[in-house]
Short mmCIF file of C-alpha atoms (C1' of nucleotides) in Angstrom, two decimals:
data_model
loop_
_atom_site.label_atom_id
_atom_site.label_comp_id
_atom_site.label_asym_id
_atom_site.label_seq_id
_atom_site.Cartn_x
_atom_site.Cartn_y
_atom_site.Cartn_z
CA MET A 1 18.49 -14.39 1.76
CA HIS A 2 16.97 -10.97 1.17
CA LYS A 3 14.40 -9.81 -1.31
CA GLN A 4 15.41 -8.93 -4.83
CA GLN A 5 16.13 -5.23 -5.26
CA ILE A 6 15.77 -2.99 -8.29
CA GLY A 7 18.04 -0.12 -9.25
CA LEU A 8 17.27 2.91 -11.39
CA ILE A 9 20.00 4.75 -13.24
CA ASP A 10 19.20 8.31 -14.15
CA CYS A 11 21.50 10.64 -16.08
CA ASN A 12 21.75 14.02 -14.37
CA ASN A 13 20.34 16.94 -16.39
CA PHE A 14 20.88 14.68 -19.38
CA PHE A 15 20.62 17.07 -22.35
CA VAL A 16 22.65 19.69 -20.52
CA SER A 17 25.30 17.11 -19.62
CA CYS A 18 25.47 16.10 -23.29
CA GLU A 19 26.16 19.68 -24.36
CA ARG A 20 28.78 20.06 -21.63
CA LEU A 21 30.56 16.95 -22.82
CA PHE A 22 31.74 18.95 -25.82
CA ARG A 23 31.93 22.26 -23.99
CA PRO A 24 33.75 21.57 -20.71
CA ASP A 25 33.99 25.34 -20.26
CA LEU A 26 30.24 25.27 -19.45
CA GLU A 27 30.77 23.31 -16.23
CA ARG A 28 29.21 25.37 -13.40
CA VAL A 29 27.77 27.79 -15.98
CA PRO A 30 23.95 28.03 -16.12
CA VAL A 31 22.78 26.08 -19.19
CA VAL A 32 19.33 25.33 -20.63
CA VAL A 33 18.27 23.19 -23.58
CA LEU A 34 15.13 24.06 -25.53
CA SER A 35 12.55 21.92 -27.31
CA SER A 36 12.05 22.12 -31.07
CA ASN A 37 11.03 25.52 -32.41
CA ASP A 38 12.79 26.80 -29.30
CA GLY A 39 9.40 26.47 -27.65
CA CYS A 40 10.15 25.59 -24.06
CA VAL A 41 12.80 24.53 -21.60
CA VAL A 42 13.37 20.76 -21.59
CA ALA A 43 16.61 20.53 -19.62
CA ARG A 44 18.18 22.70 -16.95
CA SER A 45 21.56 22.70 -15.27
CA LYS A 46 21.69 22.87 -11.48
CA GLU A 47 22.47 26.60 -11.65
CA ILE A 48 19.23 27.12 -13.62
CA LYS A 49 17.17 25.04 -11.18
CA ASP A 50 18.66 27.06 -8.33
CA ILE A 51 17.33 30.34 -9.73
CA GLY A 52 13.87 28.78 -9.80
CA ILE A 53 13.22 28.25 -13.51
CA PRO A 54 10.72 25.40 -13.78
CA MET A 55 10.79 22.52 -16.26
CA GLY A 56 8.72 23.01 -19.39
CA VAL A 57 8.34 26.77 -19.11
CA PRO A 58 7.96 28.62 -22.45
CA TYR A 59 11.24 30.14 -23.54
CA PHE A 60 9.85 33.59 -24.35
CA GLN A 61 8.67 33.97 -20.76
CA ILE A 62 12.13 33.61 -19.26
CA LYS A 63 14.38 35.01 -21.99
CA ASP A 64 15.20 38.08 -19.91
CA ILE A 65 15.92 36.16 -16.74
CA LEU A 66 18.26 33.88 -18.65
CA ARG A 67 20.06 36.83 -20.19
CA LYS A 68 20.58 38.42 -16.79
CA ALA A 69 21.86 35.12 -15.41
CA LYS A 70 24.30 34.92 -18.34
CA ALA A 71 22.87 31.51 -19.14
CA VAL A 72 23.98 29.59 -22.21
CA VAL A 73 21.00 28.44 -24.29
CA PHE A 74 20.95 25.49 -26.71
CA SER A 75 18.28 24.42 -29.16
CA GLY A 76 17.61 20.74 -28.55
CA HIS A 77 19.65 18.35 -30.65
CA ILE A 78 17.98 15.03 -30.17
CA ALA A 79 20.12 12.98 -32.58
CA LEU A 80 23.21 13.87 -30.54
CA TYR A 81 21.52 13.01 -27.23
CA ARG A 82 20.27 9.70 -28.58
CA ASP A 83 23.76 8.79 -29.68
CA ILE A 84 25.26 9.59 -26.28
CA SER A 85 22.43 7.73 -24.57
CA ARG A 86 23.29 4.65 -26.62
CA ARG A 87 26.90 4.85 -25.44
CA VAL A 88 25.95 5.30 -21.78
CA PHE A 89 23.67 2.28 -21.71
CA GLU A 90 26.07 0.14 -23.70
CA VAL A 91 28.48 0.58 -20.79
CA VAL A 92 25.77 -0.17 -18.22
CA ARG A 93 24.74 -3.30 -20.10
CA GLN A 94 28.28 -4.62 -19.67
CA GLU A 95 28.01 -4.19 -15.91
CA VAL A 96 24.58 -5.65 -15.10
CA ASP A 97 22.74 -8.91 -15.80
CA THR A 98 19.42 -7.53 -16.98
CA MET A 99 18.85 -3.95 -17.98
CA GLU A 100 15.64 -2.31 -19.10
CA GLN A 101 16.05 1.05 -20.73
CA TYR A 102 13.04 3.11 -19.82
CA SER A 103 13.73 6.39 -21.54
CA ILE A 104 16.52 8.24 -23.26
CA ASP A 105 18.23 8.82 -19.91
CA GLU A 106 16.98 6.10 -17.55
CA ALA A 107 17.27 2.35 -17.09
CA PHE A 108 16.24 -0.22 -14.50
CA PHE A 109 18.34 -3.21 -13.47
CA PHE A 110 18.36 -5.95 -10.83
CA ILE A 111 20.87 -5.99 -8.00
CA PRO A 112 22.33 -9.53 -7.96
CA ALA A 113 21.41 -11.45 -4.82
CA ASP A 114 25.05 -12.10 -3.93
CA ALA A 115 26.28 -8.54 -4.46
CA ASP A 116 26.95 -5.83 -1.92
CA PRO A 117 24.45 -3.26 -3.26
CA GLN A 118 26.44 -0.20 -2.20
CA ALA A 119 29.66 -1.36 -3.84
CA TYR A 120 27.77 -2.63 -6.88
CA ILE A 121 26.09 0.66 -7.72
CA ALA A 122 29.15 2.74 -6.84
CA HIS A 123 31.09 0.73 -9.41
CA ILE A 124 28.45 1.32 -12.11
CA LYS A 125 28.45 5.03 -11.43
CA ASP A 126 32.24 5.28 -11.58
CA THR A 127 32.48 3.24 -14.75
CA VAL A 128 29.91 5.28 -16.67
CA GLU A 129 31.33 8.59 -15.53
CA GLN A 130 34.88 7.58 -16.41
CA GLN A 131 34.14 6.02 -19.77
CA ILE A 132 31.47 8.38 -21.07
CA GLY A 133 31.69 11.47 -18.91
CA ILE A 134 27.97 11.80 -18.26
CA PRO A 135 27.15 12.11 -14.52
CA ILE A 136 24.53 9.69 -13.26
CA SER A 137 22.50 8.96 -10.12
CA ILE A 138 21.32 5.57 -8.92
CA GLY A 139 18.44 4.76 -6.59
CA VAL A 140 17.73 1.28 -5.25
CA ALA A 141 14.60 -0.14 -3.59
CA ALA A 142 12.16 -3.06 -3.63
CA SER A 143 10.25 -2.21 -6.84
CA LYS A 144 10.53 0.08 -9.85
CA THR A 145 8.17 2.63 -8.36
CA GLN A 146 10.07 2.68 -5.08
CA ALA A 147 13.43 2.82 -6.89
CA LYS A 148 12.19 5.81 -8.82
CA TYR A 149 11.57 7.60 -5.54
CA ALA A 150 14.94 6.45 -4.16
CA SER A 151 16.62 8.07 -7.16
CA THR A 152 15.12 11.45 -6.25
CA ILE A 153 16.85 11.11 -2.87
CA ALA A 154 20.04 10.04 -4.65
CA LYS A 155 20.01 13.22 -6.71
CA LYS A 156 19.80 15.36 -3.59
CA THR A 157 22.62 13.49 -1.88
CA ARG A 158 25.78 12.17 -3.48
CA GLY A 159 24.20 10.42 -6.42
CA LEU A 160 23.65 7.04 -4.77
CA HIS A 161 20.83 5.97 -2.49
CA ILE A 162 19.61 2.60 -1.30
CA CYS A 163 16.20 2.64 0.31
CA ASP A 164 15.70 -0.51 2.38
CA GLU A 165 12.41 -1.79 3.77
CA ALA A 166 12.80 -0.08 7.14
CA GLN A 167 13.55 3.30 5.61
CA TRP A 168 10.69 3.00 3.11
CA GLU A 169 8.27 2.23 5.93
CA SER A 170 9.43 5.26 7.84
CA LEU A 171 8.92 7.43 4.75
CA VAL A 172 5.51 6.40 3.40
CA SER A 173 3.49 8.70 5.63
CA GLU A 174 5.53 11.70 4.48
CA ILE A 175 5.53 10.98 0.75
CA LYS A 176 2.62 12.65 -1.03
CA VAL A 177 0.89 10.59 -3.72
CA GLU A 178 1.63 13.17 -6.40
CA GLN A 179 5.36 12.65 -5.82
CA ILE A 180 4.97 9.09 -7.06
CA TRP A 181 5.90 8.01 -10.55
CA GLY A 182 2.68 7.31 -12.44
CA VAL A 183 0.52 9.73 -10.47
CA GLY A 184 -0.24 12.70 -12.67
CA ALA A 185 -2.76 15.49 -12.37
CA GLY A 186 -5.77 13.23 -12.99
CA LEU A 187 -4.92 10.56 -10.44
CA ALA A 188 -3.82 13.16 -7.90
CA ARG A 189 -7.23 14.85 -8.17
CA LYS A 190 -9.00 11.53 -7.73
CA CYS A 191 -6.90 10.70 -4.66
CA LYS A 192 -7.72 14.05 -3.12
CA GLN A 193 -11.45 13.45 -3.65
CA HIS A 194 -11.14 10.22 -1.70
CA GLY A 195 -9.07 11.72 1.08
CA ILE A 196 -5.85 10.00 0.04
CA VAL A 197 -2.93 12.30 0.69
CA SER A 198 0.13 10.18 1.44
CA VAL A 199 1.49 6.92 0.11
CA ALA A 200 0.58 5.43 3.50
CA ASP A 201 -3.08 6.36 2.90
CA LEU A 202 -3.03 4.59 -0.46
CA LEU A 203 -1.39 1.50 1.02
CA GLN A 204 -4.07 1.26 3.71
CA LEU A 205 -6.94 1.27 1.21
CA ASP A 206 -8.40 -2.19 0.76
CA THR A 207 -7.99 -3.87 -2.58
CA SER A 208 -11.62 -3.91 -3.60
CA ARG A 209 -11.90 -0.15 -3.12
CA VAL A 210 -8.71 0.44 -5.07
CA ASP A 211 -10.16 -1.64 -7.90
CA ALA A 212 -13.47 0.19 -7.84
CA VAL A 213 -12.02 3.69 -7.67
CA PHE A 214 -8.77 3.49 -9.59
CA GLY A 215 -9.03 0.36 -11.72
CA VAL A 216 -6.04 -1.69 -12.76
CA VAL A 217 -3.70 1.30 -12.66
CA GLY A 218 -4.42 1.82 -8.96
CA ARG A 219 -3.99 -1.82 -8.16
CA TRP A 220 -0.65 -1.86 -9.94
CA LEU A 221 0.53 1.24 -8.09
CA GLN A 222 -0.52 -0.12 -4.72
CA SER A 223 1.45 -3.34 -5.15
CA GLU A 224 4.53 -1.55 -6.40
CA LEU A 225 4.43 0.82 -3.44
CA ALA A 226 4.02 -2.14 -1.09
CA GLY A 227 7.30 -3.47 -2.46
CA VAL A 228 5.80 -6.22 -4.57
CA ILE A 229 7.47 -6.41 -7.96
CA THR A 230 4.54 -6.12 -10.37
CA SER A 231 6.70 -5.03 -13.24
CA PRO A 232 9.96 -6.96 -13.31
CA VAL A 233 13.07 -5.69 -15.05
CA GLU A 234 12.90 -6.97 -18.60
CA SER A 235 15.22 -6.20 -21.43
CA LYS A 236 12.92 -4.38 -23.83
CA ARG A 237 11.45 -6.08 -26.85
CA LEU A 238 13.63 -5.50 -29.83
CA LEU A 239 10.85 -3.78 -31.71
CA GLN A 240 8.88 -0.84 -30.42
CA LYS A 241 5.11 -0.92 -30.81
CA SER A 242 4.70 2.37 -32.60
CA LEU A 243 6.66 5.09 -34.30
CA MET A 244 5.69 8.71 -34.44
CA ASN A 245 6.73 11.85 -36.21
CA SER A 246 5.09 15.18 -35.53
CA ARG A 247 5.90 18.83 -35.29
CA SER A 248 4.28 22.11 -34.41
CA PHE A 249 4.26 24.88 -37.00
CA SER A 250 5.95 28.13 -36.20
CA LYS A 251 2.58 29.74 -37.01
CA THR A 252 -0.87 28.20 -37.47
CA THR A 253 -2.29 27.41 -40.90
CA GLN A 254 -5.71 26.81 -42.47
CA ASP A 255 -4.21 25.67 -45.74
CA ILE A 256 -4.81 22.01 -46.49
CA ALA A 257 -1.93 22.01 -48.97
CA ILE A 258 0.48 22.88 -46.17
CA LEU A 259 -1.10 20.33 -43.84
CA ALA A 260 -0.93 17.61 -46.47
CA ASP A 261 2.67 18.53 -47.19
CA ALA A 262 3.54 18.22 -43.51
CA ALA A 263 1.76 14.86 -43.30
CA ALA A 264 3.67 13.65 -46.36
CA TYR A 265 6.94 14.80 -44.81
CA HIS A 266 6.30 12.97 -41.52
CA THR A 267 5.18 9.89 -43.41
CA ARG A 268 8.38 9.82 -45.45
CA GLN A 269 10.45 10.05 -42.27
CA ILE A 270 8.57 7.17 -40.68
CA ALA A 271 8.65 5.01 -43.81
CA ALA A 272 12.41 5.47 -44.07
CA GLU A 273 12.80 4.65 -40.37
CA LEU A 274 10.72 1.50 -40.80
CA ARG A 275 12.87 0.39 -43.72
CA SER A 276 16.07 1.08 -41.81
CA MET A 277 14.73 -1.15 -39.01
CA GLY A 278 13.89 -3.81 -41.59
CA ALA A 279 10.30 -3.48 -40.44
CA ALA A 280 6.82 -2.76 -41.74
CA CYS A 281 3.61 -1.52 -40.16
CA THR A 282 -0.04 -2.49 -40.32
CA LEU A 283 -1.60 0.71 -39.03
CA LEU A 284 -1.24 4.37 -39.87
CA ARG A 285 -2.75 7.22 -37.91
CA VAL A 286 -2.80 10.90 -38.81
CA SER A 287 -3.59 13.54 -36.23
CA ILE A 288 -4.03 17.28 -36.48
CA ARG A 289 -4.21 19.70 -33.61
CA THR A 290 -4.89 23.33 -32.95
CA SER A 291 -3.21 25.44 -30.32
CA ARG A 292 -3.89 24.35 -26.76
CA HIS A 293 -4.34 28.03 -26.01
CA GLY A 294 -7.21 29.91 -27.62
CA ASP A 295 -10.71 29.41 -28.99
CA PHE A 296 -10.06 26.41 -31.19
CA PHE A 297 -8.40 24.18 -28.63
CA LEU A 298 -11.03 21.44 -28.93
CA ARG A 299 -10.80 21.10 -32.70
CA GLY A 300 -8.73 18.54 -34.49
CA GLY A 301 -8.44 14.85 -33.86
CA SER A 302 -7.06 11.71 -35.35
CA LYS A 303 -7.98 8.97 -37.78
CA GLU A 304 -6.37 5.66 -38.54
CA VAL A 305 -6.34 2.96 -41.16
CA VAL A 306 -5.42 -0.70 -40.80
CA PHE A 307 -3.61 -2.26 -43.75
CA GLN A 308 -4.44 -5.70 -45.09
CA ALA A 309 -0.76 -6.45 -45.51
CA PRO A 310 2.19 -4.95 -43.59
CA THR A 311 3.88 -2.16 -45.52
CA ALA A 312 6.85 0.19 -45.41
CA ASP A 313 6.11 1.56 -48.85
CA THR A 314 6.33 5.34 -48.94
CA PHE A 315 3.87 5.58 -51.83
CA GLU A 316 1.20 3.54 -50.14
CA LEU A 317 1.67 5.24 -46.77
CA ILE A 318 1.56 8.73 -48.22
CA ASN A 319 -1.58 8.00 -50.20
CA THR A 320 -3.24 6.76 -47.03
CA ALA A 321 -2.04 9.71 -44.97
CA GLU A 322 -3.38 12.11 -47.57
CA THR A 323 -6.82 10.48 -47.56
CA LEU A 324 -6.95 10.65 -43.76
CA MET A 325 -5.88 14.27 -43.82
CA GLN A 326 -8.72 15.12 -46.23
CA GLU A 327 -11.18 13.46 -43.87
CA LEU A 328 -9.85 15.23 -40.79
CA TYR A 329 -9.54 18.70 -42.27
CA GLU A 330 -12.09 21.39 -41.52
CA ALA A 331 -11.90 24.69 -43.38
CA GLY A 332 -11.43 27.77 -41.25
CA VAL A 333 -9.71 26.10 -38.34
CA PRO A 334 -6.20 27.33 -37.50
CA TYR A 335 -4.14 24.17 -37.18
CA GLN A 336 -0.84 24.10 -35.39
CA LYS A 337 0.46 20.59 -35.46
CA VAL A 338 0.40 17.56 -37.71
CA GLY A 339 1.46 14.12 -36.57
CA VAL A 340 1.79 10.75 -38.23
CA GLN A 341 2.05 7.53 -36.29
CA VAL A 342 2.38 3.91 -37.32
CA GLY A 343 1.62 0.80 -35.28
CA GLY A 344 1.51 -2.95 -35.59
CA ILE A 345 5.21 -2.93 -36.37
CA ILE A 346 6.73 -6.24 -37.41
CA LEU A 347 10.03 -7.30 -38.91
CA GLN A 348 9.84 -7.81 -42.66
CA SER A 349 11.17 -11.33 -42.28
CA ASP A 350 8.19 -12.15 -40.03
CA LYS A 351 5.81 -10.77 -42.60
CA PRO A 352 3.02 -13.29 -43.08
CA ALA A 353 2.09 -14.19 -46.63
CA THR A 354 -1.25 -12.71 -47.59
CA LEU A 355 -4.05 -14.82 -48.93
CA PHE A 356 -4.45 -12.39 -51.77
CA ALA A 357 -1.95 -11.83 -54.48
CA ASP A 358 0.03 -8.64 -53.91
CA THR A 359 -0.95 -6.50 -56.85
CA ARG A 360 0.94 -3.42 -55.73
CA PRO A 361 3.85 -2.38 -57.92
CA ASP A 362 7.21 -3.41 -56.52
CA THR A 363 8.81 -0.22 -55.30
CA LYS A 364 11.45 -1.77 -53.07
CA ALA A 365 14.47 -1.09 -55.26
CA LEU A 366 13.50 2.52 -55.88
CA LEU A 367 12.93 3.21 -52.18
CA GLN A 368 16.19 1.55 -51.22
CA ALA A 369 18.14 3.70 -53.62
CA MET A 370 16.39 6.77 -52.25
CA ASP A 371 17.21 5.82 -48.65
CA VAL A 372 20.89 5.39 -49.48
CA LEU A 373 21.07 8.85 -51.03
CA ASN A 374 19.13 10.58 -48.29
CA ILE A 375 21.04 8.94 -45.46
CA SER A 376 24.44 9.85 -46.90
CA ALA A 377 23.27 13.41 -47.50
CA GLY A 378 21.96 13.73 -43.95
CA ARG A 379 18.79 15.34 -45.28
CA GLU A 380 15.99 14.73 -47.74
CA LEU A 381 17.64 14.99 -51.11
CA LEU A 382 14.95 12.98 -52.88
CA THR A 383 11.34 13.09 -51.82
CA ILE A 384 8.02 11.60 -52.78
CA GLY A 385 4.67 13.30 -52.55
CA SER A 386 5.83 16.81 -51.72
CA ARG A 387 4.11 19.38 -53.84
CA LEU A 388 5.11 22.52 -52.02
CA ARG A 389 8.33 24.34 -51.62
CA THR A 390 7.38 25.80 -48.32
CA ASP A 391 9.22 25.52 -45.06
CA ALA A 392 6.45 27.43 -43.31
CA TRP A 393 5.75 24.62 -40.91
CA LYS A 394 9.25 23.41 -40.29
CA ALA A 395 11.26 23.92 -37.14
CA LYS A 396 13.39 26.92 -36.44
CA SER A 397 16.49 26.26 -34.43
CA GLU A 398 18.39 29.35 -33.45
CA THR A 399 21.18 27.90 -31.41
CA ARG A 400 21.60 24.26 -32.21
CA SER A 401 24.96 22.77 -31.35
CA PRO A 402 26.86 21.02 -34.15
CA ALA A 403 26.10 17.33 -34.82
CA TYR A 404 29.27 16.30 -32.98
CA THR A 405 28.88 12.56 -33.20
CA THR A 406 26.33 11.95 -35.91
CA ARG A 407 27.73 13.68 -38.98
CA TRP A 408 31.29 13.34 -40.17
CA LYS A 409 31.77 16.94 -41.13
CA GLU A 410 30.85 18.11 -37.66
CA LEU A 411 32.74 15.47 -35.73
CA ALA A 412 34.48 16.93 -32.71
CA ILE A 413 38.22 16.58 -32.40
CA VAL A 414 38.90 14.65 -29.21
CA SER A 415 42.40 14.46 -27.81
CA ALA A 416 43.25 11.41 -25.74
"C1'" DT B 1 4.14 37.67 -31.54
"C1'" DC B 2 6.31 33.27 -29.26
"C1'" DT B 3 3.76 27.20 -24.97
"C1'" DG B 4 7.96 20.23 -27.66
"C1'" DG B 5 8.15 15.58 -29.52
"C1'" DG B 6 8.06 10.61 -28.97
"C1'" DG B 7 6.49 6.86 -26.54
"C1'" DT B 8 3.17 3.19 -23.73
"C1'" DC B 9 -0.95 1.83 -21.76
"C1'" DC B 10 -5.87 2.17 -20.44
"C1'" DT B 11 -10.76 3.09 -21.22
"C1'" DA B 12 -15.24 4.73 -22.99
"C1'" DG B 13 -18.42 3.98 -26.32
"C1'" DG B 14 -20.20 2.27 -30.60
"C1'" DA B 15 -20.59 -1.55 -33.99
"C1'" DC B 16 -21.47 -5.99 -34.52
"C1'" DC B 17 -22.62 -10.71 -33.50
"C1'" DC B 18 -25.12 -14.47 -31.39
"C1'" DT C 1 -46.21 -9.68 -32.75
"C1'" DC C 2 -42.77 -9.58 -29.24
"C1'" DT C 3 -37.49 -6.17 -30.19
"C1'" DG C 4 -32.72 -8.60 -24.94
"C1'" DG C 5 -28.38 -8.88 -23.11
"C1'" DG C 6 -23.78 -10.14 -23.13
"C1'" DG C 7 -19.37 -10.58 -25.35
"C1'" DT C 8 -15.79 -8.90 -28.42
"C1'" DC C 9 -13.59 -5.90 -31.48
"C1'" DC C 10 -12.48 -1.40 -33.13
"C1'" DT C 11 -11.76 3.56 -32.85
"C1'" DA C 12 -10.73 7.70 -30.63
"C1'" DG C 13 -9.18 9.95 -26.92
"C1'" DG C 14 -6.79 10.62 -22.76
"C1'" DA C 15 -3.41 9.86 -18.83
"C1'" DC C 16 1.04 9.59 -17.97
"C1'" DC C 17 5.98 9.46 -18.73
"C1'" DC C 18 10.70 11.68 -20.07
#
DNA sequence: TCTGGGGTCCTAGGACCC
DNA sequence: TCTGGGGTCCTAGGACCC
C-alpha cells in the first residue's frame, strides 16, 4: 500500500490554446493574448516564450518585437476562456473521483490507490485533448505543492510527470524556495534573510523557528514540501466567498462623477451576477486606486459596509457604493481604477429571516425583468444609477476575437 | 502617451469589553 | 485616588495566486 498521490492538471498556454481552437492556422505561429485595455501580456505561445518575452510585460514595450516576429495578437476574451475551461473540467470530472478546480486552467485530483498512475494520467490527457482539443500537462506527487512542481517538469518533458518520493528527495537541494508555489517576493526575501536558499534548507528548519519566523503560512509550506497532505483535494464549495468587478481607466481622472459612474457600473454587474447565482451578499467594499507608477501611488484605499440583511438589490447596493465612494474620494488625486467587491455571499434560499421588518420597497420583479432584457441583449440595455454618458473609463479592445461560444450571432461553424 | 482583473487567505492595529 | 491586561471583533491592507 503506497501513500496517496495528488495530480495537477494544467492547460498549456491556456488563453492562447483557446484562440487556436478556432484558428487552427495559428498552430506553430507566435501568439500572445493581452489583458483588458490591451495593457500587458497574459498568455504566450511557446514561440513567444522562446524569443524571451516575459509574462506580464506591458504591451507597448514589446509591440515592435512582436511585429518583427510576425506574432498574432489577441485582446483577452475572458468569457470565451471561461466557457472552454468549463468544458475541459467537465470532461476531467467524468474521469476522476474528486476534482478541485484551482483556477481557470488548473485542477487537482487524487490518484486512486488501485490505479497505475502513469496509465491513469495518460488516459486523462488523451481524453481531454481528443474531446476538447486543449493541450494539457499533468504532474503527480505527494502533496499539492509538490504536484505543482512536478507539473513544471511535465511541461518541459512530454506533458506527464510523476515525481515519487525518491526523486523528490534527490531534488530538494536543487530547488530554490522561490520556485515553490506560494513563495512570492515577500517570502523569498524573508528566506534569504534567514539563509534559506533551497527547499532542503526550509525542510531542515525546526518547527518552532518556522512558526516564529514565517507563521502559519511557513508551517503549511513546510508540511506540504515534506509530502504531508495539509490541503487535501476537495471539490470546491458551490459558492465563492466574494465577487469582484474592477477596471482600470484608459486615462486617469479626478472627476468624482466619473468615479461614481464606474462604481455604479461595477455594482450593477455584481448585483446581476449575484441574482443569476440566486445569491445575496452581506458586505460591499469599494476601492479606488491611483497608478502604481508615479507620485500618487500611495493614495487611494478601500472602504466597506456590512448589511443588516443579505441583499442583491441593485438600488441598495448602488446607494451604498456611492456613499463609500464619496468617503474615499480626495479632490486633486488622479485615480486610475475603481473596484467593487461583495462578500458574505449566501444563497437566497438560505437567507435568514431578520428580526426587523423589511421596510425596503420590493424591487425583485423590476430587477428580474431588467436581468432578462440585459442578458438576452448581451450588454446593458437598461441601467440603474448611471448619470453619465461617458465611456471614458471603459476598456478598449483593439483585437478581440469573436464571442465564438457565448453569443449566438458569433457562434463558430464547426464541421464534424 | 500606453503597466490587467478576479480570487483567497493572513495579519496588524484599533475599538471595545470585562 | 488608583487608570491593567487580555480577549475578541472589525477594518484595512497586503501577500500570493493565475
